[in-house]
Tab-separated table of C-alpha atoms and ligand atoms in Angstrom:
chain	number	residue	atom	x	y	z
A	1406	MET	CA	-20.819	9.823	-16.414
A	1407	ASP	CA	-17.604	7.769	-17.021
A	1408	VAL	CA	-14.890	9.648	-14.986
A	1409	THR	CA	-12.192	7.399	-16.497
A	1410	GLU	CA	-12.903	8.406	-20.080
A	1411	GLU	CA	-14.535	11.655	-20.441
A	1412	HIS	CA	-11.806	14.115	-19.673
A	1413	ASP	CA	-8.615	14.713	-21.354
A	1414	ASP	CA	-5.398	16.027	-19.779
A	1415	SER	CA	-6.300	19.447	-18.998
A	1416	PHE	CA	-8.169	18.108	-15.724
A	1417	GLY	CA	-6.675	17.368	-12.620
A	1418	ILE	CA	-8.486	15.464	-10.092
A	1419	GLU	CA	-7.620	16.019	-6.402
A	1420	VAL	CA	-8.685	14.549	-3.149
A	1421	VAL	CA	-10.612	16.648	-0.667
A	1422	LEU	CA	-9.945	14.948	2.827
A	1423	PRO	CA	-13.037	14.563	5.001
A	1424	ASP	CA	-13.093	17.479	7.355
A	1425	GLY	CA	-15.709	16.115	9.840
A	1426	GLY	CA	-18.533	18.032	7.983
A	1427	LYS	CA	-21.067	16.336	5.876
A	1428	PRO	CA	-20.687	12.540	5.980
A	1429	ALA	CA	-19.714	11.107	2.585
A	1430	PRO	CA	-22.111	8.667	1.009
A	1431	CYS	CA	-21.245	4.927	1.111
A	1432	CYS	CA	-20.284	2.482	-1.643
A	1433	PRO	CA	-19.772	-1.182	-0.761
A	1434	HIS	CA	-16.065	-0.148	0.269
A	1435	GLY	CA	-17.403	2.257	2.883
A	1436	PRO	CA	-17.503	6.026	2.877
A	1437	THR	CA	-16.584	7.384	-0.571
A	1438	LEU	CA	-14.031	9.918	-1.069
A	1439	LEU	CA	-14.702	13.514	-2.233
A	1440	PHE	CA	-12.678	14.499	-5.305
A	1441	GLU	CA	-12.417	17.966	-7.079
A	1442	LYS	CA	-11.921	18.266	-10.824
A	1443	VAL	CA	-9.790	21.202	-11.420
A	1444	ALA	CA	-9.665	22.561	-14.927
A	1445	LYS	CA	-7.063	24.665	-16.432
A	1446	GLY	CA	-7.075	28.310	-15.287
A	1447	SER	CA	-10.247	27.898	-13.137
A	1448	LYS	CA	-9.963	28.074	-9.324
A	1449	GLU	CA	-12.802	25.842	-8.012
A	1450	GLY	CA	-13.658	22.799	-9.641
A	1451	ARG	CA	-17.042	20.532	-9.489
A	1452	ARG	CA	-16.738	18.102	-6.649
A	1453	PHE	CA	-18.039	14.481	-6.774
A	1454	TYR	CA	-17.908	11.343	-4.600
A	1455	ALA	CA	-16.251	8.205	-5.807
A	1456	CYS	CA	-15.109	4.880	-4.539
A	1457	SER	CA	-12.038	5.205	-2.388
A	1458	ALA	CA	-10.656	1.725	-2.948
A	1459	CYS	CA	-11.119	1.082	-6.573
A	1460	ARG	CA	-9.565	3.116	-9.160
A	1461	ASP	CA	-11.603	1.351	-12.032
A	1462	ARG	CA	-15.109	2.139	-12.399
A	1463	LYS	CA	-15.604	-1.461	-13.430
A	1464	ASP	CA	-14.685	-2.565	-10.068
A	1465	CYS	CA	-16.971	-0.076	-8.187
A	1466	SER	CA	-19.118	2.138	-10.327
A	1467	PHE	CA	-20.233	4.613	-7.360
A	1468	PHE	CA	-20.507	8.314	-8.706
A	1469	GLN	CA	-22.262	11.201	-7.221
A	1470	TRP	CA	-21.799	14.783	-7.570
A	1471	GLU	CA	-21.259	16.661	-4.480
A	1472	ASP	CA	-24.521	18.655	-4.943
A	1473	ASP	CA	-26.543	15.923	-6.335
A	1474	LYS	CA	-29.921	15.444	-4.679
A	1475	VAL	CA	-30.412	11.690	-4.231
A	1476	SER	CA	-33.869	10.355	-3.944
A	1477	GLU	CA	-35.032	8.168	-0.955
A	1478	ALA	CA	-35.738	5.288	-3.267
A	1479	ARG	CA	-32.230	5.421	-4.694
A	1480	LEU	CA	-30.648	5.862	-1.224
A	1481	LEU	CA	-32.497	2.622	-0.198
A	1482	ALA	CA	-31.536	0.806	-3.267
A	1483	ARG	CA	-27.781	1.729	-2.741
A	1484	GLU	CA	-28.052	0.524	0.916
A	1485	ALA	CA	-29.478	-2.754	-0.268
A	1486	ASP	CA	-26.614	-3.051	-2.759
A	1487	ASN	CA	-23.994	-2.249	-0.357
A	1488	LYS	CA	-25.294	-4.847	2.064
A	1489	SER	CA	-25.303	-7.548	-0.567
A	1490	LYS	CA	-21.665	-6.989	-1.295
A	1491	GLN	CA	-20.579	-7.524	2.220
A	1492	PRO	CA	-18.886	-10.898	3.099
A	1493	PRO	CA	-21.137	-13.976	3.497
A	1494	PHE	CA	-20.118	-14.520	7.272
A	1495	THR	CA	-19.272	-12.226	10.273
A	1496	GLN	CA	-15.841	-12.461	11.649
A	1497	GLN	CA	-17.429	-14.486	14.498
A	1498	GLU	CA	-18.810	-16.945	12.308
A	1499	TYR	CA	-15.551	-17.361	10.093
A	1500	CYS	CA	-13.754	-17.969	13.349
A	1501	ASN	CA	-16.061	-20.633	14.375
A	1502	ARG	CA	-15.946	-22.221	10.997
A	1503	PHE	CA	-12.051	-22.365	11.266
A	1504	ARG	CA	-12.390	-24.227	14.460
A	1505	LYS	CA	-14.697	-26.782	13.141
A	1506	PHE	CA	-12.412	-27.084	10.077
A	1507	ALA	CA	-9.133	-27.373	12.054
A	1508	SER	CA	-10.660	-30.457	13.997
A	1509	LEU	CA	-11.549	-32.279	10.790
A	1510	PRO	CA	-9.795	-35.375	9.890
A	1511	LEU	CA	-7.089	-34.579	7.183
A	1512	ASP	CA	-9.013	-36.322	4.437
A	1513	GLU	CA	-12.056	-34.102	5.075
A	1514	LYS	CA	-10.287	-30.892	4.998
A	1515	LYS	CA	-11.131	-29.212	1.552
A	1516	PHE	CA	-10.639	-25.739	-0.181
A	1517	CYS	CA	-12.824	-24.635	-2.807
A	1518	GLN	CA	-10.569	-22.991	-5.529
A	1519	ASP	CA	-13.374	-21.525	-7.428
A	1520	CYS	CA	-15.136	-20.026	-4.245
A	1521	GLN	CA	-11.755	-19.497	-2.322
A	1522	ILE	CA	-13.325	-20.902	0.777
A	1523	LEU	CA	-12.723	-23.522	3.246
A	1524	LEU	CA	-15.389	-26.185	2.870
A	1525	LEU	CA	-17.243	-27.871	5.857
A	1526	PRO	CA	-18.423	-31.358	5.491
A	1527	ALA	CA	-22.226	-30.188	5.029
A	1528	GLU	CA	-21.092	-27.741	2.111
A	1529	LEU	CA	-19.263	-30.249	0.105
A	1530	SER	CA	-22.164	-31.154	-2.086
A	1531	VAL	CA	-22.916	-27.476	-3.046
A	1532	HIS	CA	-19.329	-27.322	-4.384
A	1533	SER	CA	-19.119	-30.662	-5.843
A	1534	ALA	CA	-19.054	-29.454	-9.590
A	1535	HIS	CA	-16.128	-26.942	-8.508
A	1536	ARG	CA	-12.524	-27.515	-8.275
A	1537	SER	CA	-11.389	-28.305	-4.879
A	1538	THR	CA	-7.959	-29.408	-3.186
A	1539	ALA	CA	-6.959	-30.953	0.151
A	1540	VAL	CA	-5.637	-28.769	2.717
A	1541	SER	CA	-2.689	-30.013	4.817
A	1542	ALA	CA	-1.879	-28.629	8.285
A	1543	THR	CA	0.860	-26.784	6.758
A	1544	GLN	CA	-1.108	-25.113	4.047
A	1545	LEU	CA	-3.699	-24.168	6.565
A	1546	ARG	CA	-0.995	-22.028	8.407
A	1547	ARG	CA	0.024	-20.232	5.021
A	1548	PRO	CA	-3.197	-18.862	3.801
A	1549	SER	CA	-1.005	-16.308	1.356
A	1550	VAL	CA	0.050	-19.667	-0.489
A	1551	LEU	CA	-3.213	-21.283	-0.392
A	1552	LEU	CA	-5.294	-18.327	-1.731
A	1553	ARG	CA	-5.103	-17.283	-5.247
A	1554	PRO	CA	-3.438	-13.537	-5.126
A	1555	LEU	CA	-5.808	-11.113	-6.532
A	1556	ASP	CA	-4.595	-9.872	-9.717
A	1557	ASN	CA	-6.871	-7.096	-10.515
A	1558	LYS	CA	-4.382	-4.580	-11.962
A	1559	LYS	CA	-5.942	-1.494	-11.102
A	1560	SER	CA	-7.251	-1.517	-7.439
A	1561	ASN	CA	-6.303	-4.644	-5.753
A	1562	ALA	CA	-3.320	-6.467	-7.136
A	1563	GLN	CA	-1.844	-8.610	-4.370
A	1564	TYR	CA	2.077	-8.570	-4.461
A	1565	LEU	CA	3.519	-11.090	-1.869
A	1566	PHE	CA	6.990	-10.596	-0.227
A	1567	THR	CA	9.589	-13.117	-1.194
A	1568	ASP	CA	10.709	-15.119	1.840
A	1569	ARG	CA	13.889	-12.814	1.824
A	1570	SER	CA	11.984	-9.555	2.231
A	1571	ALA	CA	9.360	-11.044	4.642
A	1572	HIS	CA	12.094	-12.538	6.929
A	1573	PHE	CA	14.279	-9.331	6.694
A	1574	LEU	CA	11.177	-7.253	7.896
A	1575	LEU	CA	10.314	-9.641	10.846
A	1576	ASP	CA	13.957	-10.209	12.054
A	1577	THR	CA	14.447	-6.283	11.781
A	1578	LEU	CA	11.283	-5.764	13.999
A	1579	ALA	CA	12.122	-8.501	16.387
A	1580	ALA	CA	15.562	-7.206	17.012
A	1581	LEU	CA	14.159	-3.702	17.379
A	1582	GLY	CA	12.202	-5.193	20.351
A	1583	TYR	CA	8.667	-4.931	18.754
A	1584	ARG	CA	6.179	-7.414	20.191
A	1585	LYS	CA	3.123	-6.337	18.539
A	1586	VAL	CA	2.803	-5.856	14.809
A	1587	LEU	CA	-0.053	-4.200	13.125
A	1588	CYS	CA	-0.135	-5.718	9.607
A	1589	VAL	CA	-1.913	-3.241	7.173
A	1590	GLY	CA	-2.306	-5.067	3.952
A	1591	THR	CA	0.557	-7.368	4.778
A	1592	PRO	CA	-1.175	-10.906	5.145
A	1593	ARG	CA	2.229	-12.611	4.468
A	1594	LEU	CA	3.979	-10.792	7.275
A	1595	GLN	CA	1.130	-11.573	9.800
A	1596	GLU	CA	1.416	-15.482	8.827
A	1597	LEU	CA	5.053	-15.388	9.299
A	1598	ILE	CA	4.559	-14.010	12.801
A	1599	LYS	CA	2.528	-16.687	13.626
A	1600	LEU	CA	4.559	-19.401	12.200
A	1601	ARG	CA	7.640	-17.818	14.001
A	1602	ASN	CA	5.825	-18.131	17.192
A	1603	LEU	CA	5.138	-21.867	16.676
A	1604	GLU	CA	8.798	-22.251	16.511
A	1605	GLN	CA	8.959	-21.350	20.315
A	1606	LYS	CA	12.466	-20.290	19.846
A	1607	HIS	CA	11.771	-16.423	20.292
A	1608	GLU	CA	9.606	-14.285	22.461
A	1609	PRO	CA	6.079	-14.616	21.002
A	1610	MET	CA	4.835	-11.631	18.894
A	1611	LYS	CA	1.234	-10.621	18.383
A	1612	SER	CA	-0.038	-9.511	15.128
A	1613	LEU	CA	-3.315	-8.012	13.749
A	1614	LEU	CA	-4.093	-7.913	10.059
A	1615	LEU	CA	-6.334	-5.159	8.648
A	1616	ASP	CA	-7.003	-5.940	5.035
A	1617	ILE	CA	-9.804	-5.405	2.289
A	1618	ASP	CA	-9.534	-8.935	1.242
A	1619	PHE	CA	-11.938	-10.845	3.590
A	1620	ARG	CA	-10.885	-14.137	2.184
A	1621	TYR	CA	-8.202	-13.936	5.052
A	1622	ALA	CA	-11.086	-13.745	7.677
A	1623	GLN	CA	-11.520	-17.302	7.362
A	1624	PHE	CA	-8.119	-18.213	8.750
A	1625	TYR	CA	-7.910	-15.729	11.829
A	1626	SER	CA	-9.845	-15.231	15.154
A	1627	GLN	CA	-11.544	-11.676	15.856
A	1628	ASP	CA	-8.569	-10.458	17.444
A	1629	GLU	CA	-6.099	-11.441	14.480
A	1630	PHE	CA	-8.100	-10.007	11.566
A	1631	CYS	CA	-10.242	-6.849	10.869
A	1632	HIS	CA	-11.917	-6.414	7.386
A	1633	TYR	CA	-10.728	-2.844	6.775
A	1634	ASN	CA	-10.212	-0.250	3.952
A	1635	MET	CA	-7.128	1.745	4.378
A	1636	PHE	CA	-8.037	4.699	1.953
A	1637	ASN	CA	-10.961	5.643	4.222
A	1638	ASN	CA	-9.896	4.181	7.417
A	1639	HIS	CA	-13.097	2.187	7.323
A	1640	PHE	CA	-13.881	-0.934	9.466
A	1641	PHE	CA	-16.473	-3.065	7.847
A	1642	GLY	CA	-17.201	-4.635	11.019
A	1643	GLY	CA	-18.270	-1.478	12.741
A	1644	GLU	CA	-17.494	-0.367	16.277
A	1645	ALA	CA	-16.855	-3.928	17.367
A	1646	SER	CA	-13.976	-4.326	14.675
A	1647	SER	CA	-12.394	-0.812	15.413
A	1648	ALA	CA	-12.386	-1.742	19.093
A	1649	VAL	CA	-10.144	-4.623	18.074
A	1650	LEU	CA	-7.407	-2.380	16.847
A	1651	LYS	CA	-7.784	0.008	19.734
A	1652	ALA	CA	-7.324	-3.021	22.064
A	1653	PHE	CA	-4.250	-3.931	20.069
A	1654	LEU	CA	-2.755	-0.559	20.001
A	1655	ARG	CA	-2.852	-0.542	23.874
A	1656	GLU	CA	0.761	-1.303	25.051
A	1657	SER	CA	0.323	-3.172	28.300
A	1658	ASP	CA	3.221	-5.169	29.766
A	1659	GLY	CA	5.553	-2.926	27.773
A	1660	GLU	CA	4.681	-4.663	24.547
A	1661	LYS	CA	5.965	-2.001	21.863
A	1662	VAL	CA	3.655	-1.816	18.702
A	1663	VAL	CA	4.788	-1.138	15.136
A	1664	MET	CA	2.556	-0.557	12.075
A	1665	VAL	CA	3.729	-2.157	8.709
A	1666	ALA	CA	1.782	-1.291	5.714
A	1667	ASP	CA	2.094	-2.470	2.124
A	1668	PRO	CA	-0.676	-0.605	0.075
A	1669	PRO	CA	-1.297	-1.348	-3.607
A	1670	PHE	CA	0.814	0.818	-5.617
A	1671	GLY	CA	-1.854	2.386	-7.629
A	1672	GLY	CA	-3.131	3.793	-4.446
A	1673	LEU	CA	-3.324	7.583	-3.690
A	1674	VAL	CA	-0.918	8.745	-1.114
A	1675	LYS	CA	-2.973	11.420	0.517
A	1676	PRO	CA	-5.802	9.341	1.865
A	1677	LEU	CA	-3.336	6.620	2.870
A	1678	ALA	CA	-1.257	9.302	4.756
A	1679	HIS	CA	-4.515	10.432	6.465
A	1680	SER	CA	-5.757	6.922	7.521
A	1681	PHE	CA	-2.243	6.110	9.010
A	1682	SER	CA	-2.266	9.363	10.897
A	1683	LEU	CA	-5.710	8.477	12.218
A	1684	ILE	CA	-4.093	5.279	13.504
A	1685	ALA	CA	-1.166	6.916	14.862
A	1686	GLN	CA	-3.426	9.435	16.815
A	1687	THR	CA	-5.347	6.545	18.273
A	1688	TRP	CA	-2.032	4.995	19.596
A	1689	LYS	CA	-1.047	8.250	20.936
A	1690	THR	CA	-4.217	9.038	22.818
A	1691	LEU	CA	-3.981	5.393	24.340
A	1692	LYS	CA	-0.346	5.847	25.307
A	1693	ASN	CA	-1.178	9.412	26.700
A	1694	SER	CA	1.926	11.058	25.607
A	1695	SER	CA	2.279	13.937	23.320
A	1696	ASP	CA	5.840	13.470	21.871
A	1697	ALA	CA	5.905	9.941	21.218
A	1698	GLU	CA	5.067	8.608	17.690
A	1699	LEU	CA	3.753	5.167	16.675
A	1700	PRO	CA	6.604	3.575	14.678
A	1701	VAL	CA	5.427	2.948	11.173
A	1702	MET	CA	6.891	1.159	8.122
A	1703	TRP	CA	5.119	1.979	4.908
A	1704	ILE	CA	6.134	-0.034	1.941
A	1705	PHE	CA	6.069	2.040	-1.437
A	1706	PRO	CA	7.933	2.722	-4.636
A	1707	TYR	CA	10.825	5.260	-4.217
A	1708	PHE	CA	9.401	7.570	-6.763
A	1709	PHE	CA	6.563	8.649	-4.214
A	1710	GLU	CA	9.069	9.924	-1.842
A	1711	PRO	CA	8.078	13.500	-2.099
A	1712	ARG	CA	4.409	12.707	-1.873
A	1713	ILE	CA	4.872	10.512	1.202
A	1714	GLN	CA	6.749	13.077	2.816
A	1715	GLU	CA	4.304	15.535	2.134
A	1716	GLY	CA	1.430	13.474	3.924
A	1717	LEU	CA	3.823	12.086	6.638
A	1718	PRO	CA	6.790	14.503	7.174
A	1719	SER	CA	8.626	12.156	9.837
A	1720	LEU	CA	9.029	9.187	7.416
A	1721	THR	CA	12.368	8.818	5.672
A	1722	MET	CA	13.149	6.409	3.004
A	1723	LEU	CA	15.575	3.635	3.457
A	1724	ASP	CA	17.632	1.929	0.565
A	1725	TYR	CA	16.227	-1.427	1.490
A	1726	GLN	CA	14.784	-3.006	-1.744
A	1727	VAL	CA	11.524	-4.944	-0.937
A	1728	ASP	CA	10.815	-7.668	-3.531
A	1729	TYR	CA	8.072	-9.786	-4.405
A	1730	ASP	CA	7.300	-13.483	-5.454
A	1731	ASN	CA	4.615	-12.662	-8.151
A	1732	HIS	CA	5.772	-9.345	-9.505
A	1733	PRO	CA	7.572	-9.872	-12.652
A	1734	LEU	CA	9.365	-6.511	-12.376
A	1735	TYR	CA	9.906	-5.993	-8.928
A	1736	LYS	CA	12.704	-8.512	-8.259
A	1737	HIS	CA	15.767	-7.902	-5.950
A	1738	GLY	CA	18.693	-6.771	-8.013
A	1739	LYS	CA	22.176	-7.886	-8.243
A	1740	THR	CA	23.982	-7.850	-11.711
A	1741	GLY	CA	21.907	-8.607	-14.571
A	1742	ARG	CA	18.506	-8.846	-12.538
A	1743	LYS	CA	16.093	-6.042	-12.381
A	1744	GLN	CA	16.030	-3.954	-9.331
A	1745	SER	CA	13.060	-3.456	-7.214
A	1746	PRO	CA	11.830	0.210	-6.947
A	1747	VAL	CA	10.110	-0.616	-3.738
A	1748	ARG	CA	11.371	0.803	-0.401
A	1749	LEU	CA	10.730	1.272	3.123
A	1750	PHE	CA	9.576	4.560	4.543
A	1751	THR	CA	10.021	4.847	8.257
A	1752	ASN	CA	10.009	7.082	11.300
A	1753	ILE	CA	12.276	4.451	13.048
A	1754	SER	CA	15.639	6.034	13.353
A	1755	PRO	CA	17.569	4.904	9.934
A	1756	ARG	CA	20.734	3.946	11.686
A	1757	ASP	CA	18.706	1.222	13.701
A	1758	VAL	CA	17.572	-0.714	10.507
A	1759	VAL	CA	20.465	-2.715	9.703
A	1760	LEU	CA	20.487	-3.487	6.046
A	1761	PRO	CA	22.199	-7.041	5.199
A	1762	LYS	CA	25.730	-6.646	4.284
A	1763	GLU	CA	25.468	-9.972	2.383
A	1764	GLU	CA	22.797	-8.462	0.060
A	1765	GLY	CA	25.177	-5.651	-0.785
A	1766	TYR	CA	24.260	-2.973	1.960
A	1767	ARG	CA	26.789	-0.896	3.728
A	1768	PHE	CA	26.709	1.535	6.697
A	1769	CYS	CA	27.522	5.304	5.792
A	1770	SER	CA	28.855	6.776	9.011
A	1771	LEU	CA	28.399	10.279	7.342
A	1772	CYS	CA	24.841	9.780	6.568
A	1773	ASP	CA	24.428	7.646	9.646
A	1774	ARG	CA	22.396	5.126	7.846
A	1775	TYR	CA	22.826	1.957	5.788
A	1776	VAL	CA	22.937	2.370	2.158
A	1777	TRP	CA	23.059	0.362	-1.040
A	1778	SER	CA	26.587	-0.566	-2.511
A	1779	LEU	CA	26.228	1.630	-5.529
A	1780	ASN	CA	24.988	4.589	-3.611
A	1781	LYS	CA	28.268	6.424	-3.115
A	1782	HIS	CA	28.587	9.227	-0.845
A	1783	CYS	CA	28.850	12.428	-2.422
A	1784	ALA	CA	31.533	15.019	-0.654
A	1785	LYS	CA	29.799	17.979	-2.600
A	1786	CYS	CA	26.126	17.178	-1.588
A	1787	ASN	CA	27.141	15.731	1.733
A	1788	LEU	CA	24.937	12.710	1.284
A	1789	CYS	CA	24.626	9.274	-0.372
A	1790	PRO	CA	22.301	10.535	-3.275
A	1791	SER	CA	20.980	7.555	-5.187
A	1792	LYS	CA	17.168	6.839	-4.734
A	1793	ASP	CA	16.881	4.161	-7.584
A	1794	GLY	CA	19.677	1.877	-6.624
A	1795	ARG	CA	22.128	3.043	-9.391
A	1796	GLU	CA	25.158	5.097	-8.897
A	1797	TRP	CA	24.315	8.641	-9.277
A	1798	LYS	CA	26.789	11.306	-10.426
A	1799	HIS	CA	27.226	14.903	-9.449
A	1800	CYS	CA	26.513	17.785	-11.762
A	1801	SER	CA	28.302	20.927	-10.774
A	1802	THR	CA	25.980	23.117	-12.907
A	1803	CYS	CA	22.908	21.866	-11.195
A	1804	GLY	CA	24.759	21.647	-7.769
A	1805	LYS	CA	23.500	18.257	-7.089
A	1806	CYS	CA	23.651	14.514	-7.874
A	1807	VAL	CA	21.672	13.155	-10.748
A	1808	LYS	CA	20.733	10.066	-12.382
A	1809	PRO	CA	23.794	8.335	-14.353
A	1810	SER	CA	21.927	8.473	-17.688
A	1811	TRP	CA	21.199	12.278	-17.370
A	1812	LYS	CA	23.045	14.961	-19.176
A	1813	HIS	CA	22.981	18.528	-18.270
A	1814	CYS	CA	20.652	20.449	-20.972
A	1815	GLN	CA	21.590	24.067	-21.797
A	1816	SER	CA	18.376	25.052	-23.022
A	1817	CYS	CA	16.424	23.487	-20.251
A	1818	GLY	CA	18.894	24.588	-17.712
A	1819	ARG	CA	18.829	21.363	-15.810
A	1820	CYS	CA	19.825	17.533	-16.179
A	1821	ALA	CA	17.513	15.366	-18.115
A	1822	LEU	CA	17.466	12.319	-20.171
A	1823	PRO	CA	19.383	12.895	-23.661
A	1824	ASP	CA	16.124	12.349	-25.594
A	1825	HIS	CA	13.750	14.472	-23.297
A	1826	PRO	CA	11.418	16.632	-25.115
A	1827	CYS	CA	13.740	19.740	-25.026
A	1828	GLY	CA	12.553	23.172	-24.542
A	1829	GLU	CA	9.023	21.940	-23.348
A	1830	GLY	CA	9.922	22.562	-19.909
A	1831	LYS	CA	10.146	26.324	-20.646
A	1832	GLU	CA	6.609	26.500	-21.985
A	1833	GLY	CA	4.906	25.583	-18.654
A	1834	CYS	CA	4.090	23.070	-15.845
A	1835	PHE	CA	4.647	19.492	-17.007
A	1836	ASN	CA	1.934	18.304	-14.640
A	1837	CYS	CA	-1.149	20.538	-15.599
A	1838	GLY	CA	0.090	22.417	-18.648
A	1839	SER	CA	-0.266	25.804	-16.925
A	1840	LEU	CA	2.133	28.488	-18.040
A	1841	LYS	CA	2.168	30.373	-14.918
A	1842	HIS	CA	4.291	27.979	-13.013
A	1843	LYS	CA	6.686	24.900	-13.366
A	1844	ARG	CA	5.831	21.338	-12.228
A	1845	LYS	CA	7.593	21.945	-8.810
A	1846	SER	CA	5.365	24.420	-7.900
A	1847	CYS	CA	2.354	22.997	-9.307
A	1848	PRO	CA	-0.756	23.306	-7.124
A	1849	LEU	CA	-2.083	20.088	-8.435
A	1850	LYS	CA	1.042	17.916	-8.003
A	1851	ASP	CA	-0.544	15.626	-5.629
A	1852	SER	CA	-3.823	15.441	-7.753
A	1853	HIS	CA	-5.114	12.160	-8.792
A	1854	ARG	CA	-5.918	11.903	-12.394
A	1855	ILE	CA	-8.441	9.351	-13.339
A	1856	ASN	CA	-8.528	9.437	-16.755
A	1857	ARG	CA	-7.021	7.046	-19.378
A	1858	LYS	CA	-4.159	9.176	-20.821
A	1859	PHE	CA	-2.776	9.685	-17.285
A	1860	LYS	CA	-2.803	5.997	-16.425
A	1861	GLN	CA	-0.945	5.273	-19.556
A	1862	THR	CA	1.880	7.994	-18.720
A	1863	GLU	CA	1.887	6.857	-15.244
A	1864	ALA	CA	2.483	3.279	-16.207
A	1865	LYS	CA	5.001	4.366	-18.748
A	1866	GLY	CA	6.874	6.388	-16.061
A	1867	GLN	CA	7.083	3.450	-13.865
A	1868	GLN	CA	8.396	1.098	-16.445
A	1869	SER	CA	10.845	3.538	-17.712
A	1870	VAL	CA	12.072	3.423	-14.175
A	1871	LEU	CA	13.060	0.043	-14.765
A	1872	LYS	CA	13.956	0.084	-18.265
A	1873	LYS	CA	15.689	3.153	-19.580
A	1874	HIS	CA	19.110	4.338	-19.014
B	1912	LIG	N1	3.359	-7.662	0.355
B	1912	LIG	C1	2.292	-7.939	1.192
B	1912	LIG	C2	0.983	-7.936	0.369
B	1912	LIG	C3	0.980	-6.536	-0.334
B	1912	LIG	S1	-0.364	-6.640	-1.533
B	1912	LIG	C4	2.552	-9.317	1.731
B	1912	LIG	O1	3.405	-10.151	1.235
B	1912	LIG	O2	1.761	-9.528	2.851
B	1912	LIG	C5	-1.638	-5.343	-0.880
B	1912	LIG	C6	-2.314	-5.874	0.213
B	1912	LIG	O3	-3.348	-4.787	0.498
B	1912	LIG	C7	-3.088	-6.901	-0.233
B	1912	LIG	O4	-3.272	-7.975	0.969
B	1912	LIG	C8	-4.630	-6.370	-0.352
B	1912	LIG	O5	-5.506	-7.261	-0.160
B	1912	LIG	C9	-4.481	-5.087	0.604
B	1912	LIG	N2	-5.329	-4.086	0.067
B	1912	LIG	C10	-5.612	-3.715	-1.067
B	1912	LIG	N3	-6.552	-2.644	-0.944
B	1912	LIG	C11	-6.739	-2.378	0.256
B	1912	LIG	C12	-7.654	-1.533	1.000
B	1912	LIG	N4	-8.102	-0.421	0.143
B	1912	LIG	N5	-7.575	-1.546	2.292
B	1912	LIG	C13	-7.014	-2.563	2.869
B	1912	LIG	N6	-6.087	-3.532	2.415
B	1912	LIG	C14	-6.145	-3.278	0.931
B	1913	LIG	ZN1	-16.401	1.195	-3.718
B	1914	LIG	ZN1	-17.042	-23.702	-4.688
B	1915	LIG	ZN1	26.625	15.559	-5.590
B	1916	LIG	ZN1	22.816	19.564	-14.565
């Protein structure tokens, strides 16, 4: 059965987080997630397991109804298939390879672009028909430049920070006194930390990269990289690998830890929040304190704010616009340029995260936080209301500030785009179509719809954030 195509919009699909009961079957990306299909009107839908990491069945075709009886033969075949899809080397082996590679003379240092791997002399002949390049010492320190960014649109597109954003993050964390940075899906940040240490101008920082892209394993030692899936908190290297995280989270010698995560934007918020709280819980247990919380920075588009706050209520959204080198739409905005919708969600006190004045941020003493220049304080709302970087305006009928392009609509009784499908709001829930509630109180509002129609509307929604108005 193809979950991506068979169902129309009347189905919502929701993730059911693992409750420690029956273990989920595994795909090559670790334990699968349990999803529940909820049809219009009915209470309980049929549940199924699907890949946690891949939204497209082309990338991981795992599918199993929760009540399916799976034969022994199929289980064995599945296990063999999962094994065959693991990295060719262990982290220890990658690390040994790296040491050998680093000691090679410059003219023997080669990287195979087709296989995305550093080549040792004995392997050159096997790759002789492939495209390979020389690797300088500088390039070896910048794996995120050497490796081709994965561009799989749905599950694993890699968007690398611009120097501006990466340095802002690093300088901010250093100024706040963090000495250990847990980099979850932020390979470029990890790389910058190591480069900064080489300068020997600052107090050194430690970093540990957790990422599903095991090409990064070839550049790092065992205590610097773990092959990890952030949607199910799975360590591909097993117990030994999760022990690396544990050791990193232990704050000895007063070295403060912070976690920075930049998950793929198509990812599901609920399982991400779950994984991040598990990491935070581990930190807390090690710290042996009940009131402290692991400092977190979660980088994600602003329109996910309600969902993120549902999953991790202690995070607040900052105005800082994170931008990316290889993302055509998410560029930093000044006049005439597109603004990035990507923000920082953090439990670090917003007043302590100083946003750069020269880029157009200012401090709002009433809100006690730094805000974007166009985010003007509204006396009636008593806050700086803008979420998207544009100047919002107050609607006295709604009693709150709204997007500048919105107009108050009498028949909908709220502000909306002038060309909104008028009156439709009255008929029922925009999310699931039910006539019994509105979208705000929709029980499926956190649901994940894996059908094609939804992906289109979602993509449209995200684009319109950047284009309309
Ligand atoms: N801006 C970051 C990169 C973010 S792109 C930087 O410049 O460092 C998203 C990152 O998350 C990529 O490194 C990607 O490999 C990783 N990723 C994607 N899916 C993942 C998963 N399921 N588990 C762990 N990491 C994942
Ligand atoms: Zn999978
Ligand atoms: Zn090759
Ligand atoms: Zn207002
Ligand atoms: Zn209004």
